[in-house]
Short mmCIF file of C-alpha atoms and ligand atoms in Angstrom, two decimals:
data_model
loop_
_atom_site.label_atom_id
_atom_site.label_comp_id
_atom_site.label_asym_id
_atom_site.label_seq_id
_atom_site.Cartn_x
_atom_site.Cartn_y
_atom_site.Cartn_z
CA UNK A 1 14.87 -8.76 25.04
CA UNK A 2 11.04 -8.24 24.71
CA UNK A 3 8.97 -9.80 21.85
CA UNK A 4 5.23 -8.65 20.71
CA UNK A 5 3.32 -9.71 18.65
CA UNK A 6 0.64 -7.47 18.42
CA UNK A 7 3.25 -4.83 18.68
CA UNK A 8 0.98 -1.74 19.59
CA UNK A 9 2.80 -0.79 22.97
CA UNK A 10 5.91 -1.84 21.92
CA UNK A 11 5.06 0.50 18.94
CA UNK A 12 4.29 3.33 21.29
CA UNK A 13 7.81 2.82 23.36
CA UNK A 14 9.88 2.42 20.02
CA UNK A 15 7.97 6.04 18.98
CA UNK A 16 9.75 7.02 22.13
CA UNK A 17 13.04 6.20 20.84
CA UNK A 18 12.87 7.62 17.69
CA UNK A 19 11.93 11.04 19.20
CA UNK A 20 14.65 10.87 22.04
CA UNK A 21 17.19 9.56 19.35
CA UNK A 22 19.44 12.23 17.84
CA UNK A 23 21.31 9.59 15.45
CA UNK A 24 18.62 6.54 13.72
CA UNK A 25 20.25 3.65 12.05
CA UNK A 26 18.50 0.85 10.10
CA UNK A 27 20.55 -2.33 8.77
CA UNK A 28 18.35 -4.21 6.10
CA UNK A 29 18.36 -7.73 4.78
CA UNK A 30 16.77 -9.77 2.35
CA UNK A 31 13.28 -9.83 4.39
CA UNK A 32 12.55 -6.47 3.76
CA UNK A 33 12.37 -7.27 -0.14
CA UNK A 34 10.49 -10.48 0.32
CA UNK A 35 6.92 -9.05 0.12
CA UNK A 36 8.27 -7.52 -3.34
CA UNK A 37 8.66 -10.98 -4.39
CA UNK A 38 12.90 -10.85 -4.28
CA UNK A 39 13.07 -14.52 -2.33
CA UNK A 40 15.74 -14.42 0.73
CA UNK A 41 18.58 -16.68 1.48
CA UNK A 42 18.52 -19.11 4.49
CA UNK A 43 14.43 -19.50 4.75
CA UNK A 44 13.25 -23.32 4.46
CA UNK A 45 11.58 -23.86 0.98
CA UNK A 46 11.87 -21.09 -0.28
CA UNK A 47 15.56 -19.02 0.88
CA UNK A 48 17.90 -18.95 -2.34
CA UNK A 49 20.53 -21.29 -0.45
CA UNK A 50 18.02 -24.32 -0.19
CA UNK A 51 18.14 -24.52 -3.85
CA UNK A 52 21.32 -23.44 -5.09
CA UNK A 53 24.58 -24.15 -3.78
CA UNK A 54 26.40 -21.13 -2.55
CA UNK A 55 30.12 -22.21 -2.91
CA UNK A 56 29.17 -22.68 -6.93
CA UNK A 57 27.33 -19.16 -7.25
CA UNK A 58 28.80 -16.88 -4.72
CA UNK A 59 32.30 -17.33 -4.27
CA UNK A 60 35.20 -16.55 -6.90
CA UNK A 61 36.37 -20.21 -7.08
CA UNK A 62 32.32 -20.78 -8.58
CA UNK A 63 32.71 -17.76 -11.25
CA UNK A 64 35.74 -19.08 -12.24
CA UNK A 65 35.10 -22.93 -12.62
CA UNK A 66 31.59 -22.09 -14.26
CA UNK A 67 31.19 -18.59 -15.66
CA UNK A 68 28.71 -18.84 -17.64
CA UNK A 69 26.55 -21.07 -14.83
CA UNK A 70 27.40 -17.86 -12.41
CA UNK A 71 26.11 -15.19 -15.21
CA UNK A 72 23.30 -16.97 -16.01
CA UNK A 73 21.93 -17.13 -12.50
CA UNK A 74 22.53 -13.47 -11.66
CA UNK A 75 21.32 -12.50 -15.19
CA UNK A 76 18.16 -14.31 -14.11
CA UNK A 77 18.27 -12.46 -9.96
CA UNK A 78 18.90 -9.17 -12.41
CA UNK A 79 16.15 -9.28 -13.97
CA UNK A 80 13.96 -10.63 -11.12
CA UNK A 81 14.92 -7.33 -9.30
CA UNK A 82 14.10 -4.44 -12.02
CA UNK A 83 11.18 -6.31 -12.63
CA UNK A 84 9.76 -6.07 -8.88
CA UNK A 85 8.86 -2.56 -7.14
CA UNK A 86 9.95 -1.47 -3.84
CA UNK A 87 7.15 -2.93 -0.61
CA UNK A 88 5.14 -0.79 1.78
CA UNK A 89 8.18 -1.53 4.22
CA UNK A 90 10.73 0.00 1.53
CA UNK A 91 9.03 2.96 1.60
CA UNK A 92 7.78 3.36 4.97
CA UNK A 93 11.51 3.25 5.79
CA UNK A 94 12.18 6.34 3.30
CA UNK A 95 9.10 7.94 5.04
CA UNK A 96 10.79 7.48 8.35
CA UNK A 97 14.03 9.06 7.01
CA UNK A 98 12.12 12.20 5.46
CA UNK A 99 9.48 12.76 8.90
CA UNK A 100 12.45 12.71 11.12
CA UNK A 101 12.93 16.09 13.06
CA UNK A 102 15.82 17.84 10.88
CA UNK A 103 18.08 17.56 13.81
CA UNK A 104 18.08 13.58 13.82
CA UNK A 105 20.64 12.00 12.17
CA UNK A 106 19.65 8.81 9.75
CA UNK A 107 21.55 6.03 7.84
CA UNK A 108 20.39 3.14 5.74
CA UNK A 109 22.94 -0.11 5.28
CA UNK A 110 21.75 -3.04 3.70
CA UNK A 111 23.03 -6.29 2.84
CA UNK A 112 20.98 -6.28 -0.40
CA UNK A 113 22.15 -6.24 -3.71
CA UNK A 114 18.61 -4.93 -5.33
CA UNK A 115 18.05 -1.27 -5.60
CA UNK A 116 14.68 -1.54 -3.74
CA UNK A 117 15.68 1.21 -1.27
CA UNK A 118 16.48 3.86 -3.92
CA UNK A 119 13.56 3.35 -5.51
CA UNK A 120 11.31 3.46 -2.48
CA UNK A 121 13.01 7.17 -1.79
CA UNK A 122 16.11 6.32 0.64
CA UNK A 123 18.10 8.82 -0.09
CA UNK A 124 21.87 7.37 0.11
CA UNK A 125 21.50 3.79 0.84
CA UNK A 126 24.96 2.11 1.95
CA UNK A 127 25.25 -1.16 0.30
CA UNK A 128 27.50 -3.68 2.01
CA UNK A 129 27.31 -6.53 -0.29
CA UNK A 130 27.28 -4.47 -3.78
CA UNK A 131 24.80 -3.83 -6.26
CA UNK A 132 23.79 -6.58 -8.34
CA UNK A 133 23.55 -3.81 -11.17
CA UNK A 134 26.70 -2.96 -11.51
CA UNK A 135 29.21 -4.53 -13.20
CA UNK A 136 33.53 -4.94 -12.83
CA UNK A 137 35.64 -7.01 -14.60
CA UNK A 138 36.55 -10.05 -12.78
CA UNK A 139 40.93 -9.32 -12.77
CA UNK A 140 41.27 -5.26 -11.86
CA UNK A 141 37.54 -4.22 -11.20
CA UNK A 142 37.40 -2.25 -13.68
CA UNK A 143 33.57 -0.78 -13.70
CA UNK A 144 31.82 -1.52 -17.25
CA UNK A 145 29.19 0.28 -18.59
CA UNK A 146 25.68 -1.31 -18.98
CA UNK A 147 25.71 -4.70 -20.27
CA UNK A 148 22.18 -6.14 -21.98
CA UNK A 149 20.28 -8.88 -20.21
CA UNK A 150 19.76 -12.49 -22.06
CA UNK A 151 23.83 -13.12 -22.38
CA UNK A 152 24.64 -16.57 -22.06
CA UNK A 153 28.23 -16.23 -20.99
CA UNK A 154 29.98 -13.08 -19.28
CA UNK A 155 31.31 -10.25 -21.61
CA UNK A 156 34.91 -9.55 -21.31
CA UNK A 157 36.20 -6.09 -20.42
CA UNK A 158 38.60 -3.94 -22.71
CA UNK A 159 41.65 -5.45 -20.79
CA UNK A 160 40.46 -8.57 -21.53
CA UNK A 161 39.00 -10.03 -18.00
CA UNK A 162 36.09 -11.51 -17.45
CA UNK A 163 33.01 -9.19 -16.34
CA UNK A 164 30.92 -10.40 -13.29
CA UNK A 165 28.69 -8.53 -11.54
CA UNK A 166 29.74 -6.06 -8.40
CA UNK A 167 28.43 -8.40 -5.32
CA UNK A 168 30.42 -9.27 -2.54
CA UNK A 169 30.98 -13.25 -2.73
CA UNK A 170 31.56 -15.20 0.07
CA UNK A 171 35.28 -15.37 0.79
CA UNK A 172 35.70 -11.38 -0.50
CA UNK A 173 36.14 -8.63 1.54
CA UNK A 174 33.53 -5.25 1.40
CA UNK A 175 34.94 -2.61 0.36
CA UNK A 176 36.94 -0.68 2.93
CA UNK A 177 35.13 2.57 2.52
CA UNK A 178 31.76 1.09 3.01
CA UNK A 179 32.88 -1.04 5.66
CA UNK A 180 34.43 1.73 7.90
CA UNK A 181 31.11 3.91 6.91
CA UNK A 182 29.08 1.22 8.25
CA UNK A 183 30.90 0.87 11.23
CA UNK A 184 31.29 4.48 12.19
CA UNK A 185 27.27 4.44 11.69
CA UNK A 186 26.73 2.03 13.94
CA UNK A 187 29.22 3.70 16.57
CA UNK A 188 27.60 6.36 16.37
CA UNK A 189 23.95 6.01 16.92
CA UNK A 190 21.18 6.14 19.51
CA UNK A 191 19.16 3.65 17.93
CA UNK A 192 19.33 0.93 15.15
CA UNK A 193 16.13 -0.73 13.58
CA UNK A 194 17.66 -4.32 12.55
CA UNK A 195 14.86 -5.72 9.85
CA UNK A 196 14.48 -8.73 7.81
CA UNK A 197 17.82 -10.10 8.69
CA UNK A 198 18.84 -13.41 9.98
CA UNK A 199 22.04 -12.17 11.49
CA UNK A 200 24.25 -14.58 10.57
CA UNK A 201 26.48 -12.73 7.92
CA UNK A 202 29.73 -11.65 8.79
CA UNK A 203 30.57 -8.54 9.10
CA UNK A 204 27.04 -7.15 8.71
CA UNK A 205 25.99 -9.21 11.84
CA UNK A 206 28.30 -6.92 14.48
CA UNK A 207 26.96 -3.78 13.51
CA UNK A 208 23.93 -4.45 16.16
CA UNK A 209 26.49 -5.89 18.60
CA UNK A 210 28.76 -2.51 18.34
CA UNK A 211 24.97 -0.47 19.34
CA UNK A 212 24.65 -2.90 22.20
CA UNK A 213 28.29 -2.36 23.35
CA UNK A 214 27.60 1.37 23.95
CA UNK A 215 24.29 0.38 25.85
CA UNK A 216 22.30 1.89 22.92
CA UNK A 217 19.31 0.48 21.65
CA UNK A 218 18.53 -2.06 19.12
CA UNK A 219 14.71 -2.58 17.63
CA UNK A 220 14.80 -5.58 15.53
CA UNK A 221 11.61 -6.51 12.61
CA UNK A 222 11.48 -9.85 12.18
CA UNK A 223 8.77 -12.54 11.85
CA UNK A 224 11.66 -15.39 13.01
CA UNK A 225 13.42 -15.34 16.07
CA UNK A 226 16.60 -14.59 15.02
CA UNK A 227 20.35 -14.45 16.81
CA UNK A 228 19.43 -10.54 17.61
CA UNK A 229 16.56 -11.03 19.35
CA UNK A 230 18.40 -12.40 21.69
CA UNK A 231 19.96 -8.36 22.23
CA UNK A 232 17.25 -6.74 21.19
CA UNK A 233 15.73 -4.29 23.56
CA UNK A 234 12.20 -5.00 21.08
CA UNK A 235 11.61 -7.64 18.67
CA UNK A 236 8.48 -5.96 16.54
CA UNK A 237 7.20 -9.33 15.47
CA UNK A 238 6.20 -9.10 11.50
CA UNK A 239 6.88 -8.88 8.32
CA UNK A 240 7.89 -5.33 7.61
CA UNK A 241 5.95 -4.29 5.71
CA UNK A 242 3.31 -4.47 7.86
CA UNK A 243 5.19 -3.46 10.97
CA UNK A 244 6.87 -0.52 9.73
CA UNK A 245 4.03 1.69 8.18
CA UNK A 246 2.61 1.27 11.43
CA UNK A 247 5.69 2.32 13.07
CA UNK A 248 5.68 5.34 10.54
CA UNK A 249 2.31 6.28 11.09
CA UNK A 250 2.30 6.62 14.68
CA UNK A 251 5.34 8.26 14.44
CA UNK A 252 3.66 10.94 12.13
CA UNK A 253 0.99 10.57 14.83
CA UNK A 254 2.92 11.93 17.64
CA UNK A 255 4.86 14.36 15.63
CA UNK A 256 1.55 16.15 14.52
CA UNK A 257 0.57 15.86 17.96
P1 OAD B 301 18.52 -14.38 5.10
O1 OAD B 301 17.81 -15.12 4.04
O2 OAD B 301 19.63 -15.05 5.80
O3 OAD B 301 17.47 -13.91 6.22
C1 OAD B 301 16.24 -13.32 5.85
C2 OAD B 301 15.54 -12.89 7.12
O4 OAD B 301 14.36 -12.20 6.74
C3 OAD B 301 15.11 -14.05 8.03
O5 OAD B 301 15.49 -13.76 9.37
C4 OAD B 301 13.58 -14.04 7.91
O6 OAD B 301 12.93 -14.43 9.11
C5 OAD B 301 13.32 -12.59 7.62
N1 OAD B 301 12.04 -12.33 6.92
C6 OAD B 301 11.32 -13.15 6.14
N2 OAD B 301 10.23 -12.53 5.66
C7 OAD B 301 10.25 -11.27 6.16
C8 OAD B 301 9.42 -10.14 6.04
N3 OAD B 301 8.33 -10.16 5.27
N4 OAD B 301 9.76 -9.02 6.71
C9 OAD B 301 10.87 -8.97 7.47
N5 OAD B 301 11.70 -10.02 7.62
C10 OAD B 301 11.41 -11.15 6.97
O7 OAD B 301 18.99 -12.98 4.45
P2 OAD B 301 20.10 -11.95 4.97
O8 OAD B 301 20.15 -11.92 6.44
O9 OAD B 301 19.89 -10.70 4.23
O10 OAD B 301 25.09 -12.17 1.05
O11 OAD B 301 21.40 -12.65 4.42
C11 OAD B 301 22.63 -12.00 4.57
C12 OAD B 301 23.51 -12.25 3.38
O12 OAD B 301 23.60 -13.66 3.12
C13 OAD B 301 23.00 -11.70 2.06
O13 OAD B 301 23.30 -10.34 1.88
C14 OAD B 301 23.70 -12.56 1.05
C15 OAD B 301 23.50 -13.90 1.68
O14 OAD B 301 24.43 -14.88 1.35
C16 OAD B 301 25.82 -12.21 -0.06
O15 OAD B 301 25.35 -12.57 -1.13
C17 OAD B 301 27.21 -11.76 0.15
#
């Protein structure tokens, strides 16, 4: 594990990788939408879970005790995220995707439930945890069509469940397509950029592990130590969006070179 924190050499080796790499993997978290002003989960003061308590928002036993407590607070999140635009680190990471030389492989999974990616120009983001909008009902997941902000208590689908939004609450399994996608990503790459994560979250948190298993490399961006760094072959010390235009642009750099 290296650290930097001025990250210019470190910037230079990671360039390296990317041009040796023929398969680039990045697994995102909720730091990479902090500078668009979506807050993240386990940060002191400010992380979602200081304030709120997870077992009564995030798990099915919450939705079902309190569903209108539940709907409220991701009505509000909802909101929060279409009203926010994607960071210089969302888009430097669609940059990175679209400079790549046409032979290099590249995959985007992230943990969030905002649409920040799509909008910066990722083309098929894989989202682990859901999309927070998108909507099921609550009994047989049916999908709903859109459903208007401002409702104080779920709507309830033509079968007559409960709609809740399409997240993946704590004690619920991913979905066993984007699971096994994620996974075979992960197996299969050269390098994986692991940014704005704490690592913490199961499953999401092996998919560096499974690159270090096959002695590939892992590049984490983080300002926080985090459990990766500790397998990281670079920590590129930062917020990212201010670490990965950088990245990008030397990147460019070399491949105009
Ligand atoms: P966390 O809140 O656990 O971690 C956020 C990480 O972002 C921390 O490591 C911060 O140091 C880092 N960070 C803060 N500012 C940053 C910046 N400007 N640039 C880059 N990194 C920054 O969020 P996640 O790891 O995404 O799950 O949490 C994982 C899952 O836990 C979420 O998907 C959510 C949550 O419960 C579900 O809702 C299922």
């Amino acid at each position: 594990m290296k650290r930097s924190t001025s990250n210019t050499e470190e910037i230079a080796l990671v360039v390296d990788w990317i041009l040796s790499a023929q398969k680039v993997v990045v697994l995102t978290g909720a730091g990479v939408s902090k500078e668009s002003g979506v807050p993240t989960f386990r940060e002191a003061q400010t992380g979602l879970w200081q304030k709120y308590d997870p077992h009564e928002l995030a798990t099915p036993e919450g939705f079902l005790k309190d569903p209108n407590l539940v709907w409220s607070w991701y009505d509000w999140r909802r909101k929060l995220v279409m009203d926010v635009d994607p960071n210089p680190g969302h888009y430097a990471l669609a940059e990175l995707e679209r400079c790549l030389p046409p032979t290099t492989k590249f995959s985007l999974i992230t943990q969030n439930v905002d649409d920040l990616h799509r909008r910066a120009g990722t083309k098929a983001p894989i989202h682990m945890h859901g999309s927070i909008l998108i909507f099921k009902c609550f009994d047989r997941g049916h999908p709903q069509k859109e459903v208007p902000f401002g409702l104080k208590q779920p709507p309830k689908c033509q079968c007559g469940s409960l709609v809740r939004p399409d997240v993946v609450w704590f004690g619920e399994a991913l979905d066993e397509q984007v699971l096994n996608n994620s996974f075979a990503n992960a197996d299969s790459c050269d390098l994986m950029f692991v940014v704005g994560t704490s690592g913490l979250v199961q499953p999401a948190a092996s998919l560096p592990y499974a690159v270090k298993q096959r002695r590939k490399r892992v590049v984490e961006v983080n300002p926080d130590t985090t459990p990766i760094t500790e397998i990281a072959d670079v920590t590129l010390q930062g917020p990212s969006g201010d670490v990965l235009p950088k990245l990008v642009e030397q990147l460019k750099k070399r491949l105009a070179g």
